[in-house]
XYZ file of C-alpha atoms in Angstrom:
776
model
C 226.570 166.318 120.767
C 226.241 164.719 123.869
C 224.669 167.810 125.513
C 221.615 167.669 122.335
C 221.052 163.537 123.857
C 221.122 164.760 127.260
C 218.094 167.724 125.703
C 215.855 164.959 124.672
C 216.416 163.204 127.543
C 215.783 166.725 129.693
C 212.440 166.498 127.738
C 211.225 162.724 127.650
C 211.646 162.920 131.279
C 209.556 165.948 131.596
C 207.529 164.527 129.096
C 206.838 161.438 131.718
C 206.975 163.394 134.537
C 203.714 165.264 133.168
C 201.949 162.109 132.075
C 202.610 160.726 135.436
C 201.436 163.571 136.932
C 198.174 163.677 135.221
C 197.582 160.273 135.885
C 198.239 161.063 139.941
C 195.673 164.034 139.478
C 192.745 162.925 137.914
C 192.558 159.121 140.250
C 189.215 160.954 141.511
C 188.111 161.439 138.071
C 184.995 159.006 137.108
C 185.934 156.675 134.076
C 189.334 158.180 133.779
C 191.842 155.750 132.180
C 195.651 156.379 133.200
C 197.972 157.811 130.412
C 200.987 155.961 129.335
C 203.984 157.733 127.947
C 205.548 155.777 125.044
C 209.451 156.860 124.223
C 211.794 155.684 121.158
C 215.454 156.079 120.739
C 217.011 158.634 117.912
C 219.076 156.835 116.036
C 220.428 158.260 112.203
C 222.616 156.695 109.489
C 223.782 157.861 105.924
C 223.714 154.333 103.372
C 227.723 154.928 103.489
C 228.234 154.917 106.828
C 228.954 151.895 109.083
C 226.633 151.073 111.636
C 227.916 149.372 114.307
C 230.466 152.260 114.844
C 226.955 155.454 115.054
C 226.030 156.575 118.414
C 222.185 157.057 118.651
C 221.095 160.498 118.999
C 218.691 160.803 121.715
C 215.135 159.757 123.170
C 211.788 161.386 121.759
C 208.251 161.051 122.831
C 206.276 158.772 120.117
C 202.790 158.882 121.727
C 201.105 159.534 125.077
C 198.393 156.619 125.183
C 195.328 154.907 127.292
C 195.367 152.138 129.358
C 191.140 151.029 128.733
C 191.630 148.322 131.789
C 188.748 148.171 134.129
C 188.432 150.863 137.010
C 186.491 149.649 140.071
C 182.752 150.403 140.662
C 181.881 153.089 143.449
C 177.955 152.896 144.236
C 175.814 156.333 144.395
C 172.888 157.461 145.141
C 171.660 158.625 141.807
C 169.590 156.177 139.966
C 170.643 158.036 136.548
C 174.995 157.703 137.532
C 176.139 154.599 135.179
C 179.346 152.204 135.403
C 180.115 149.640 132.930
C 181.299 146.516 133.607
C 183.472 145.412 130.878
C 184.142 146.690 127.027
C 182.475 149.363 125.546
C 181.324 153.164 125.786
C 178.628 155.340 126.863
C 177.531 157.500 122.635
C 177.110 160.895 123.614
C 176.134 164.087 121.208
C 176.949 166.900 121.683
C 174.591 170.085 122.322
C 174.321 171.035 118.745
C 173.842 167.276 117.501
C 176.617 167.511 114.985
C 179.515 165.322 116.870
C 179.465 162.053 117.840
C 181.631 161.534 121.550
C 182.213 158.439 123.349
C 183.280 158.125 127.359
C 182.978 155.518 130.107
C 181.990 158.294 132.769
C 178.463 157.547 134.012
C 177.776 160.368 135.487
C 174.613 161.743 134.300
C 172.207 164.174 135.579
C 168.297 165.454 133.507
C 168.608 168.911 132.220
C 165.496 171.571 131.672
C 164.898 168.911 128.399
C 164.271 166.150 130.543
C 167.265 164.545 128.226
C 170.043 162.287 130.342
C 173.285 164.687 129.718
C 176.821 164.575 131.734
C 178.688 167.776 133.158
C 178.593 169.401 129.887
C 175.520 169.043 128.475
C 176.659 166.382 125.876
C 172.787 163.920 125.525
C 173.256 160.251 125.840
C 172.215 157.999 122.791
C 169.459 155.192 123.853
C 167.539 153.044 121.014
C 164.210 153.119 120.590
C 162.129 149.735 121.367
C 159.090 147.942 121.645
C 156.771 146.195 123.669
C 158.363 143.744 124.277
C 162.078 145.656 124.849
C 163.712 145.199 121.930
C 165.772 147.123 120.869
C 165.824 149.157 116.946
C 169.423 150.060 116.882
C 169.354 151.799 113.608
C 166.884 153.825 116.165
C 169.117 156.465 118.044
C 168.106 159.250 119.714
C 169.083 161.351 123.191
C 167.786 159.148 126.141
C 164.598 161.545 127.260
C 163.232 160.942 131.177
C 159.911 162.641 131.205
C 159.048 163.959 134.089
C 154.626 162.996 134.099
C 153.040 160.874 131.523
C 151.486 162.493 128.527
C 148.571 161.203 126.732
C 148.273 158.476 129.112
C 144.839 159.762 131.401
C 142.281 156.469 130.523
C 138.329 157.254 131.036
C 137.110 155.116 133.960
C 134.894 152.406 132.713
C 134.296 150.129 135.190
C 134.776 149.605 138.842
C 135.263 146.655 140.919
C 134.134 146.942 144.124
C 134.438 143.188 146.647
C 132.197 144.238 149.287
C 130.978 142.578 152.643
C 127.564 143.343 153.249
C 126.690 142.876 156.820
C 123.939 139.955 157.512
C 122.187 141.473 160.301
C 121.643 145.148 159.421
C 118.445 146.203 159.519
C 115.882 146.883 156.612
C 115.252 150.261 155.639
C 111.723 151.060 154.017
C 112.274 155.517 153.755
C 112.931 156.824 150.856
C 116.611 157.103 149.887
C 117.654 160.558 150.767
C 121.617 160.633 150.669
C 122.069 163.682 153.083
C 120.214 161.075 155.915
C 121.823 158.592 157.527
C 119.631 156.716 158.501
C 118.157 156.102 154.737
C 120.695 154.008 154.207
C 123.197 151.158 155.903
C 126.383 152.230 154.375
C 128.350 153.651 151.873
C 131.634 153.258 149.928
C 133.920 156.499 148.115
C 136.357 156.241 145.275
C 137.748 158.426 142.956
C 137.030 157.971 139.406
C 138.489 159.818 136.110
C 137.459 161.953 132.786
C 139.533 161.045 129.326
C 141.345 163.817 129.902
C 142.673 162.309 133.470
C 140.280 164.887 135.964
C 139.702 163.188 139.015
C 135.740 162.449 140.445
C 134.681 161.029 143.505
C 132.434 158.639 143.378
C 129.971 157.328 146.409
C 128.051 154.116 146.275
C 124.986 153.932 148.685
C 123.380 150.633 150.374
C 120.345 150.639 151.244
C 119.076 146.756 152.428
C 115.534 146.090 151.158
C 114.824 142.559 151.979
C 116.071 140.089 154.085
C 115.632 135.908 153.150
C 112.209 134.463 154.383
C 110.861 130.754 153.901
C 108.223 132.300 151.532
C 110.205 133.438 148.757
C 111.595 131.003 146.174
C 114.961 131.103 146.245
C 114.957 133.115 150.011
C 117.144 135.407 149.103
C 118.574 138.984 151.124
C 118.413 142.019 148.626
C 120.093 145.080 148.902
C 119.232 148.311 146.585
C 122.479 150.395 145.391
C 121.932 154.498 144.797
C 125.511 155.517 142.884
C 126.422 159.055 142.836
C 129.564 161.187 140.668
C 130.232 164.220 142.561
C 126.814 165.474 143.570
C 125.022 163.539 140.327
C 123.091 160.411 140.854
C 123.744 158.001 138.067
C 120.863 155.758 137.361
C 121.757 152.430 136.554
C 121.001 151.077 133.302
C 118.738 148.135 132.310
C 120.482 144.690 132.564
C 119.718 141.145 131.398
C 119.700 138.658 134.047
C 122.936 135.846 133.607
C 123.954 132.827 134.527
C 127.381 131.924 136.455
C 129.442 131.989 133.418
C 127.779 135.333 131.876
C 125.004 133.537 129.536
C 121.887 135.971 128.842
C 119.190 134.586 130.318
C 115.399 134.231 128.776
C 112.206 133.166 130.016
C 109.571 131.276 128.104
C 105.323 131.329 128.992
C 105.929 128.720 131.532
C 108.484 130.183 133.621
C 111.577 128.484 132.237
C 114.910 130.117 132.902
C 117.502 129.051 130.286
C 120.290 130.419 128.869
C 120.918 131.412 125.598
C 123.690 128.884 125.054
C 120.575 126.225 125.916
C 118.861 124.907 122.011
C 115.538 125.037 123.002
C 115.947 128.911 123.813
C 114.757 131.219 120.621
C 116.079 134.787 121.202
C 113.758 137.395 120.876
C 113.461 140.330 118.209
C 111.949 143.454 118.078
C 109.945 145.371 120.474
C 109.174 142.766 123.510
C 107.671 143.029 127.121
C 109.381 143.384 129.791
C 109.758 140.656 132.717
C 112.015 140.955 135.921
C 113.908 137.738 136.860
C 112.827 139.066 140.949
C 108.643 138.624 139.965
C 108.658 134.908 138.606
C 107.501 134.318 141.835
C 104.302 133.256 140.772
C 104.416 129.635 141.150
C 101.153 127.276 139.549
C 100.601 123.852 139.836
C 99.404 122.263 136.117
C 96.261 121.554 135.687
C 94.371 119.631 133.572
C 91.631 121.094 131.186
C 88.161 120.629 132.893
C 84.911 120.532 131.492
C 82.324 121.777 133.867
C 78.770 121.254 133.824
C 75.840 123.819 135.081
C 74.840 124.365 138.978
C 72.519 121.623 140.363
C 69.341 123.266 141.583
C 67.798 122.029 144.678
C 65.364 119.787 142.663
C 69.175 117.961 141.462
C 70.789 118.162 144.986
C 69.682 118.504 148.770
C 70.578 118.018 152.021
C 73.980 116.711 150.444
C 72.706 113.837 148.591
C 71.318 113.798 144.365
C 67.584 113.224 144.159
C 67.360 111.612 140.723
C 70.048 109.618 140.425
C 67.969 106.079 141.367
C 67.888 104.418 138.650
C 68.356 104.139 134.555
C 71.100 105.230 132.590
C 73.038 108.587 131.703
C 75.380 108.866 128.715
C 77.263 111.403 126.608
C 80.231 111.383 123.910
C 83.829 112.916 125.557
C 86.400 113.380 123.152
C 90.109 114.518 125.681
C 93.269 115.545 124.226
C 92.132 116.184 120.772
C 91.361 112.468 119.761
C 90.494 111.862 116.473
C 86.640 111.016 117.427
C 84.442 111.212 120.116
C 83.526 107.688 122.698
C 79.845 107.901 124.189
C 80.147 106.611 127.620
C 76.986 104.986 129.323
C 76.350 104.849 132.814
C 73.982 102.710 134.873
C 72.888 104.355 137.914
C 72.787 102.886 141.136
C 72.571 102.122 144.643
C 74.399 104.887 146.623
C 75.007 107.307 143.225
C 72.642 109.127 145.725
C 76.233 110.360 147.193
C 77.635 112.694 144.333
C 81.116 111.606 145.724
C 80.777 108.285 144.684
C 78.739 108.703 141.189
C 81.521 111.316 140.606
C 84.139 107.839 141.095
C 81.876 105.705 139.636
C 81.493 107.740 136.335
C 85.400 108.490 136.680
C 85.489 104.330 136.442
C 83.437 103.861 133.527
C 85.290 106.897 131.114
C 88.085 105.041 132.157
C 87.759 101.862 131.230
C 86.322 102.934 128.006
C 89.086 105.266 127.038
C 91.655 103.205 128.478
C 90.513 100.278 126.221
C 90.492 102.048 123.167
C 93.153 100.329 120.434
C 95.617 102.115 118.316
C 95.088 102.800 115.026
C 97.571 101.253 112.628
C 99.991 103.346 110.218
C 98.945 103.027 106.770
C 100.961 103.958 103.531
C 99.732 108.229 103.941
C 99.182 107.733 107.696
C 100.813 107.576 110.682
C 99.638 105.126 113.246
C 97.284 106.581 116.349
C 97.099 105.909 119.765
C 93.794 106.441 121.024
C 93.344 105.284 124.529
C 93.223 107.905 127.104
C 94.351 107.522 130.770
C 93.385 109.345 134.184
C 90.500 111.293 133.308
C 89.110 112.393 136.937
C 85.957 113.109 137.513
C 84.855 115.902 141.100
C 81.679 116.808 142.404
C 82.137 120.283 144.467
C 79.273 120.831 147.404
C 80.180 124.307 147.493
C 78.963 125.615 143.682
C 76.995 121.860 142.979
C 78.813 121.498 140.041
C 80.062 118.366 138.100
C 83.302 118.688 136.690
C 84.916 116.425 134.097
C 88.803 117.076 134.033
C 91.409 115.477 131.196
C 93.743 112.641 132.340
C 96.947 115.228 131.032
C 97.923 118.331 132.415
C 99.301 121.555 131.160
C 97.970 123.562 128.410
C 98.305 120.753 125.301
C 95.290 118.584 127.241
C 91.630 119.790 126.277
C 88.661 118.143 126.642
C 85.164 117.845 125.175
C 81.507 116.342 126.247
C 78.487 116.801 123.979
C 76.204 114.909 123.404
C 74.620 115.005 126.701
C 71.195 112.487 127.252
C 68.862 113.859 129.510
C 69.400 111.725 132.996
C 73.665 112.877 131.869
C 72.387 116.728 131.589
C 69.818 116.566 134.960
C 71.634 114.660 137.518
C 75.216 115.949 136.298
C 74.621 118.835 135.044
C 76.219 118.352 131.708
C 75.224 121.069 129.772
C 76.448 124.214 128.694
C 79.162 125.886 127.300
C 81.815 125.005 129.787
C 82.009 121.151 128.489
C 84.303 122.310 126.448
C 88.127 123.769 126.415
C 90.527 123.348 124.046
C 94.239 123.256 124.053
C 96.250 126.623 124.595
C 99.003 127.066 121.877
C 99.703 130.936 122.618
C 98.734 131.703 126.180
C 99.976 129.617 129.324
C 96.794 129.085 131.086
C 97.048 125.431 132.427
C 101.081 125.085 132.475
C 102.875 122.012 131.651
C 102.382 118.481 131.197
C 103.072 116.739 134.527
C 105.009 113.296 134.436
C 104.110 109.381 134.850
C 105.407 107.144 137.485
C 108.312 105.749 136.239
C 110.213 102.402 137.371
C 113.424 101.053 136.888
C 114.182 97.545 138.181
C 118.368 97.130 138.719
C 120.456 96.197 136.260
C 119.900 92.040 134.970
C 122.319 89.165 135.430
C 120.981 86.454 133.375
C 121.845 86.730 129.471
C 119.385 88.973 127.404
C 121.022 88.652 124.109
C 118.674 85.041 123.870
C 115.610 83.422 124.315
C 113.509 84.149 127.802
C 112.329 81.448 129.706
C 109.802 81.584 132.884
C 110.274 79.189 135.490
C 107.683 78.176 138.498
C 111.403 80.703 140.204
C 110.514 83.520 138.719
C 107.338 83.466 136.742
C 105.546 85.310 139.682
C 104.991 89.308 140.087
C 103.616 91.848 142.350
C 102.411 94.688 140.941
C 100.366 98.143 142.623
C 99.294 100.599 140.456
C 97.705 103.953 141.090
C 96.700 102.057 144.309
C 95.322 98.262 143.060
C 97.811 95.905 143.754
C 97.723 92.764 142.322
C 99.535 89.341 141.105
C 100.455 88.913 138.263
C 101.356 85.452 136.814
C 103.229 84.031 133.202
C 102.421 80.721 132.330
C 105.221 78.553 132.549
C 107.255 77.055 131.319
C 107.209 79.495 128.495
C 109.641 80.209 126.258
C 109.994 83.894 124.583
C 112.110 84.882 121.685
C 114.022 87.951 122.956
C 113.635 89.915 126.285
C 111.262 92.352 124.360
C 108.710 89.994 123.954
C 108.657 89.418 127.033
C 108.157 92.931 128.463
C 105.019 92.879 126.090
C 104.018 89.426 127.232
C 104.231 91.089 130.900
C 102.423 94.806 129.643
C 99.754 92.586 127.975
C 98.832 90.388 131.683
C 99.445 94.002 133.856
C 97.117 95.901 131.707
C 93.895 94.614 131.925
C 93.770 93.389 135.060
C 90.260 94.973 137.030
C 89.646 95.536 140.106
C 87.048 94.009 142.019
C 86.211 96.052 144.808
C 85.449 98.978 141.758
C 85.150 97.849 138.486
C 88.756 100.404 137.734
C 90.281 98.760 134.544
C 93.724 98.569 134.639
C 95.620 100.166 131.618
C 98.256 102.122 130.060
C 100.965 100.745 131.712
C 104.284 100.249 129.260
C 106.874 97.765 130.378
C 109.944 98.243 128.172
C 113.362 97.216 128.216
C 116.470 99.186 128.538
C 119.389 97.230 126.574
C 122.392 99.512 127.524
C 121.677 98.801 131.113
C 119.723 95.768 130.793
C 116.910 97.196 133.030
C 112.920 96.851 132.931
C 111.443 100.403 132.670
C 107.428 100.586 134.101
C 105.820 103.551 132.883
C 102.041 104.292 134.080
C 99.534 105.582 131.170
C 98.558 108.022 133.871
C 100.242 110.993 135.250
C 100.293 113.318 138.357
C 101.463 113.139 141.800
C 98.493 110.747 142.330
C 100.472 107.817 140.060
C 102.247 105.483 141.501
C 103.351 101.881 140.584
C 105.450 99.239 141.744
C 106.237 95.912 140.640
C 108.369 93.824 142.429
C 109.510 90.084 140.845
C 112.576 87.110 140.691
C 116.272 88.732 140.547
C 116.406 87.314 137.809
C 114.459 90.401 135.996
C 116.338 92.839 138.448
C 112.708 93.782 140.636
C 113.214 91.918 143.828
C 114.495 95.151 145.891
C 112.281 98.020 143.659
C 110.734 100.726 145.950
C 106.847 102.965 145.196
C 107.467 105.361 142.179
C 105.163 108.333 141.664
C 104.920 110.744 139.082
C 104.814 114.317 139.915
C 102.424 117.479 138.840
C 104.453 119.936 137.274
C 104.695 123.668 138.489
C 105.278 126.499 135.848
C 105.657 130.559 136.762
C 102.790 132.526 135.837
C 104.592 136.175 133.986
C 103.234 139.224 134.720
C 104.688 142.025 133.057
C 106.581 144.642 134.449
C 104.958 147.635 135.312
C 106.828 151.197 136.207
C 104.114 153.904 137.770
C 101.206 151.529 136.825
C 102.228 151.394 133.283
C 103.530 147.940 131.381
C 107.042 148.437 130.079
C 108.488 147.014 126.856
C 111.950 146.176 125.738
C 113.167 148.090 122.254
C 116.589 147.943 121.142
C 117.718 146.706 124.842
C 115.818 150.495 125.812
C 112.928 150.150 128.730
C 110.137 152.088 127.145
C 106.164 152.510 127.191
C 105.828 152.512 123.766
C 104.613 149.008 122.580
C 104.851 149.776 118.917
C 105.979 147.059 117.027
C 105.467 144.237 119.532
C 106.677 141.442 118.308
C 104.018 138.284 118.358
C 106.012 135.239 117.537
C 108.209 135.888 120.587
C 108.657 132.093 122.550
C 111.700 133.228 124.698
C 111.620 136.715 126.588
C 114.405 138.676 127.539
C 114.573 138.173 131.471
C 116.434 141.742 133.484
C 117.044 142.302 136.874
C 115.433 145.088 139.228
C 117.680 147.941 138.524
C 120.756 148.424 141.062
C 119.857 145.716 143.077
C 121.945 142.943 144.972
C 120.523 139.658 145.785
C 122.673 137.197 148.140
C 121.607 133.604 149.105
C 121.179 132.299 152.682
C 125.074 131.227 152.258
C 126.054 135.194 151.794
C 127.185 134.485 148.005
C 125.735 136.809 145.190
C 122.788 135.962 143.429
C 122.612 138.511 140.743
C 123.839 140.171 139.394
C 126.443 138.082 138.406
C 128.206 139.732 135.754
C 129.001 143.855 135.623
C 125.975 146.320 136.434
C 126.007 149.125 133.981
C 125.197 152.508 134.709
C 123.869 155.066 132.250
C 125.833 157.891 130.992
C 126.939 160.412 133.562
C 126.827 163.798 132.459
C 130.398 165.644 133.958
C 129.725 169.231 135.514
C 130.252 172.153 134.164
C 130.439 170.616 130.593
C 133.317 168.532 130.769
C 132.474 165.755 129.023
C 130.545 162.234 130.037
C 131.249 158.513 131.992
C 129.691 155.324 130.669
C 130.750 153.217 133.482
C 129.345 149.904 135.030
C 130.258 148.469 138.530
C 131.369 144.542 139.273
C 130.254 142.819 142.701
C 130.499 139.698 142.010
C 133.119 139.292 144.799
C 130.854 140.700 147.321
C 129.506 138.428 150.177
C 127.077 139.043 153.103
C 128.609 137.324 155.916
C 127.525 137.752 159.677
C 130.700 140.129 160.094
C 131.357 143.602 159.984
C 131.412 146.025 156.627
C 134.009 144.851 154.870
C 136.328 146.750 151.253
C 137.614 143.144 150.247
C 138.888 144.905 146.949
C 138.177 148.191 145.519
C 139.945 149.415 141.829
C 139.049 151.214 138.791
C 140.149 151.372 135.579
C 140.971 154.877 135.235
C 144.018 156.181 135.612
C 145.140 160.214 135.355
C 148.090 161.586 134.168
C 150.702 159.681 135.941
C 154.370 161.648 138.041
C 157.397 159.675 137.978
C 157.641 157.442 140.610
C 161.248 155.635 139.905
C 163.299 154.267 136.801
C 165.073 151.499 136.354
C 167.784 150.204 134.327
C 168.939 147.017 133.890
C 171.961 145.699 133.145
C 171.278 145.072 129.876
C 170.382 148.707 129.533
C 166.567 148.833 129.169
C 165.080 151.954 130.896
C 161.606 151.638 132.222
C 159.942 154.186 134.443
C 157.072 153.784 136.918
C 154.960 156.721 137.178
C 151.975 157.633 140.028
C 148.751 156.361 137.948
C 150.202 152.574 138.227
C 151.813 153.392 133.971
C 155.051 151.027 133.489
C 156.763 152.721 130.424
C 159.795 151.378 128.171
C 161.752 154.715 127.629
C 164.197 153.345 125.163
C 167.791 151.143 125.651
C 171.299 152.361 126.894
C 173.563 151.018 123.834
C 177.506 150.595 124.056
C 179.714 151.532 121.474
C 183.080 149.732 120.728
C 185.886 149.960 118.618
C 188.301 148.069 117.444
C 191.338 149.836 118.797
C 189.651 151.542 121.648
C 193.847 152.806 122.220
C 193.619 154.763 118.656
C 190.571 157.119 120.454
C 191.313 160.965 120.519
C 191.617 162.618 123.846
C 188.761 165.687 123.899
C 188.773 165.943 127.985
C 186.285 164.969 130.362
C 186.853 161.092 130.197
C 185.816 161.467 126.621
C 186.640 160.504 123.163
C 186.256 161.108 119.387
C 187.081 158.031 116.788
C 189.678 158.514 114.946
C 190.895 156.671 111.744
C 192.984 154.871 114.316
C 190.123 153.240 116.604
C 188.195 152.553 113.446
C 184.423 153.645 113.449
C 181.940 153.072 116.216
C 180.388 149.457 116.636
C 176.670 150.162 118.382
C 175.261 146.765 120.465
C 173.278 146.422 123.349
C 174.688 145.882 127.168
C 175.533 142.351 128.024
C 175.987 140.764 123.941
C 178.792 139.579 122.155
C 181.890 142.511 122.663
C 180.046 144.711 125.175
C 180.215 144.356 129.063
C 177.035 144.701 130.462
C 175.607 148.222 132.565
C 175.430 149.602 136.387
C 172.718 151.336 137.866
C 173.620 153.723 140.517
C 177.099 153.778 140.256
C 180.147 155.083 138.575
C 183.445 153.626 137.697
C 186.441 155.252 139.791
C 189.523 155.939 137.648
C 191.616 153.092 136.598
C 195.075 154.798 137.587
C 197.022 152.855 140.530
C 198.698 155.492 142.670
C 201.343 153.661 144.195
C 202.438 152.640 140.584
C 202.302 156.482 139.625
C 204.453 157.249 142.599
C 206.836 155.158 141.453
C 207.476 156.340 137.980
C 207.424 159.693 139.482
C 210.317 158.865 141.292
C 212.104 157.066 138.326
C 211.327 159.952 135.928
C 212.590 162.074 138.375
C 215.214 160.645 138.654
C 215.956 160.338 134.958
C 215.630 163.770 134.588
C 218.542 164.251 137.232
C 220.914 161.610 135.453
C 219.966 163.434 132.659
C 220.824 166.813 133.559
C 224.152 165.110 134.741
C 225.336 164.151 131.518
C 224.540 167.829 130.199
C 226.530 169.525 133.241
C 229.875 167.122 132.102
C 229.014 167.777 128.491
C 229.601 171.637 129.487
C 232.393 170.514 131.939
C 234.537 169.194 128.901
C 233.567 171.863 126.865
C 234.837 174.322 129.087
C 238.470 172.575 129.545
C 238.784 172.217 125.569
C 237.889 176.155 125.985
C 240.594 176.520 128.595
C 243.465 174.805 126.271
C 244.033 177.489 124.210
C 244.453 179.687 127.326
């Protein structure tokens, strides 16, 4: 019996030796987990046997199990080499897709189908991810690394060019010819792409067409661009001018340019006249409505003097600026009126004195109050044409004048007859511009209490006034108490108006005195308008008038619109398209879109861009060979014009070809990101890990791979780095967890065990032989 007992010992020692040898043999196998032989003694009894007297019957091999302790991490140059630090296994699929395999060996490569596989062709499984990198653990597929993108080619629609165009470049007047470098200053080139990812050379040429000068408003330098795709020139498209924030600009009949966001702008519809921003250069001064008499003959004007202006009166009726009724002006001629300029000045004073003193028509239950007074009418004589003219006191298309019922002297002396003595207001066409502005004087903020009654004293009663060249003193009665500041302002206004210039007889009229309660300031406004209007009022510091300065009115300016022409034909815009067809032209338009010159860049004196301030659009470029078409725009807004050399500061375009794989990055969470030569970055999936309730129960199938079993339990899939799962390290592999020193010790131990069991067999054989020899 001891012979067989020792035989089991030999078998167990052999098994121990085999397990240890296998561990030693696989010390260089990536992901290998050392095996351990588990033994159990053999001891059997029957129910009637006394257990204390039974002898064991040897030893048996119970199982060979793996120790899944962490192996050392070894780096490599392959980005597809993966190592797990912590718990978990890589899930794999057999090539036929029928069997699930699990391994810690992370040595992977790509097969001919671009799948990530191990050395036996088993495919690494990964979860699909969304744009944020979140994994769908219910959707596992073989991880595929495509060598180039598919369907990711992007057609070029926008080019960005930030340039510095040299400020000292010469202006070129010759017609552009791309084959002749003397017809342009500089050029740039880049590649653009169609929807299939095919590349085309795009070239932009720059020719300076204008230097800035003082004659321009505002002064600007201009460059013309020429855009080619291959050998095909692409024409710039019609581009509406914009402000700095991209708001489309519109222009009215006076050349006022405002963005669409301005509440005054009502965008036009239908067909409209085309106007160019660069052509808004005809700046004019607003003028009054002027009634011009007939030319005096030599019998009425000779040797610089009026022959008939000697005695008597002249009279006429005048109606100014849509006045309700005409006023009769009667002037008695006097010495000195032979000088036409003297007569003009005297008649002018007579008109203003009469019209400036007209009282307002009070409001009724059915009508509003009417202001009848008119101010600032001028009378002039032109010696070159021998004509008198009478102009309204206001300027702009709203002004009007009519001179009628002229007597014989008015006709003979001043020529006040004929069709030119009536000028109506212009409601549609811009003829005389916009109204001019009066002179406005604002005092300083008052320090006295203006919420109660106001009193004048000997210290604050005096005011010194100058209105349109006539200076005088106003003295308010004192002591006087006014109920409020507005009644004081009315008293001051009444004392200013009505003053008579003793040297000319001109009566001051139309001055308005108001009190701004918010700023506690007096506001003085002349009745006359234009740059000849002036006012200054000084007085006590109580009224905030101690430090005032003379203030002047202003004559408005406007820009005469000139419709854009091309090849001598007037141009219109219909549905955003430039055309010569004027059909459907809108007659109700008050604001027209204003356009930039096609393909033109302009810069101010500091080198900053003036236009365009948004992308410059181009017409569709049809590609050679029928490959399709490109519709592009170029962003020049980051360009400058400095004195430094020509430079490309920035250059980009939004198209892209199909991309070649340039790099692969696998994160510690298993997320696989691929970078391609077209600049795109794609998340291809997330490598997941599998874990088991009892990893030691896994079934070995070779190549450091395992199958799940009933003992190991069902695989649980999870993301690397989450609870119960280790993290992934790319570009590294996990070495075998075999401790060679321990294995050598185990080898010696197995050898000793084998020798001892062999000795037991030898001893048993000797005893058996002795027993047999007893017979003999």
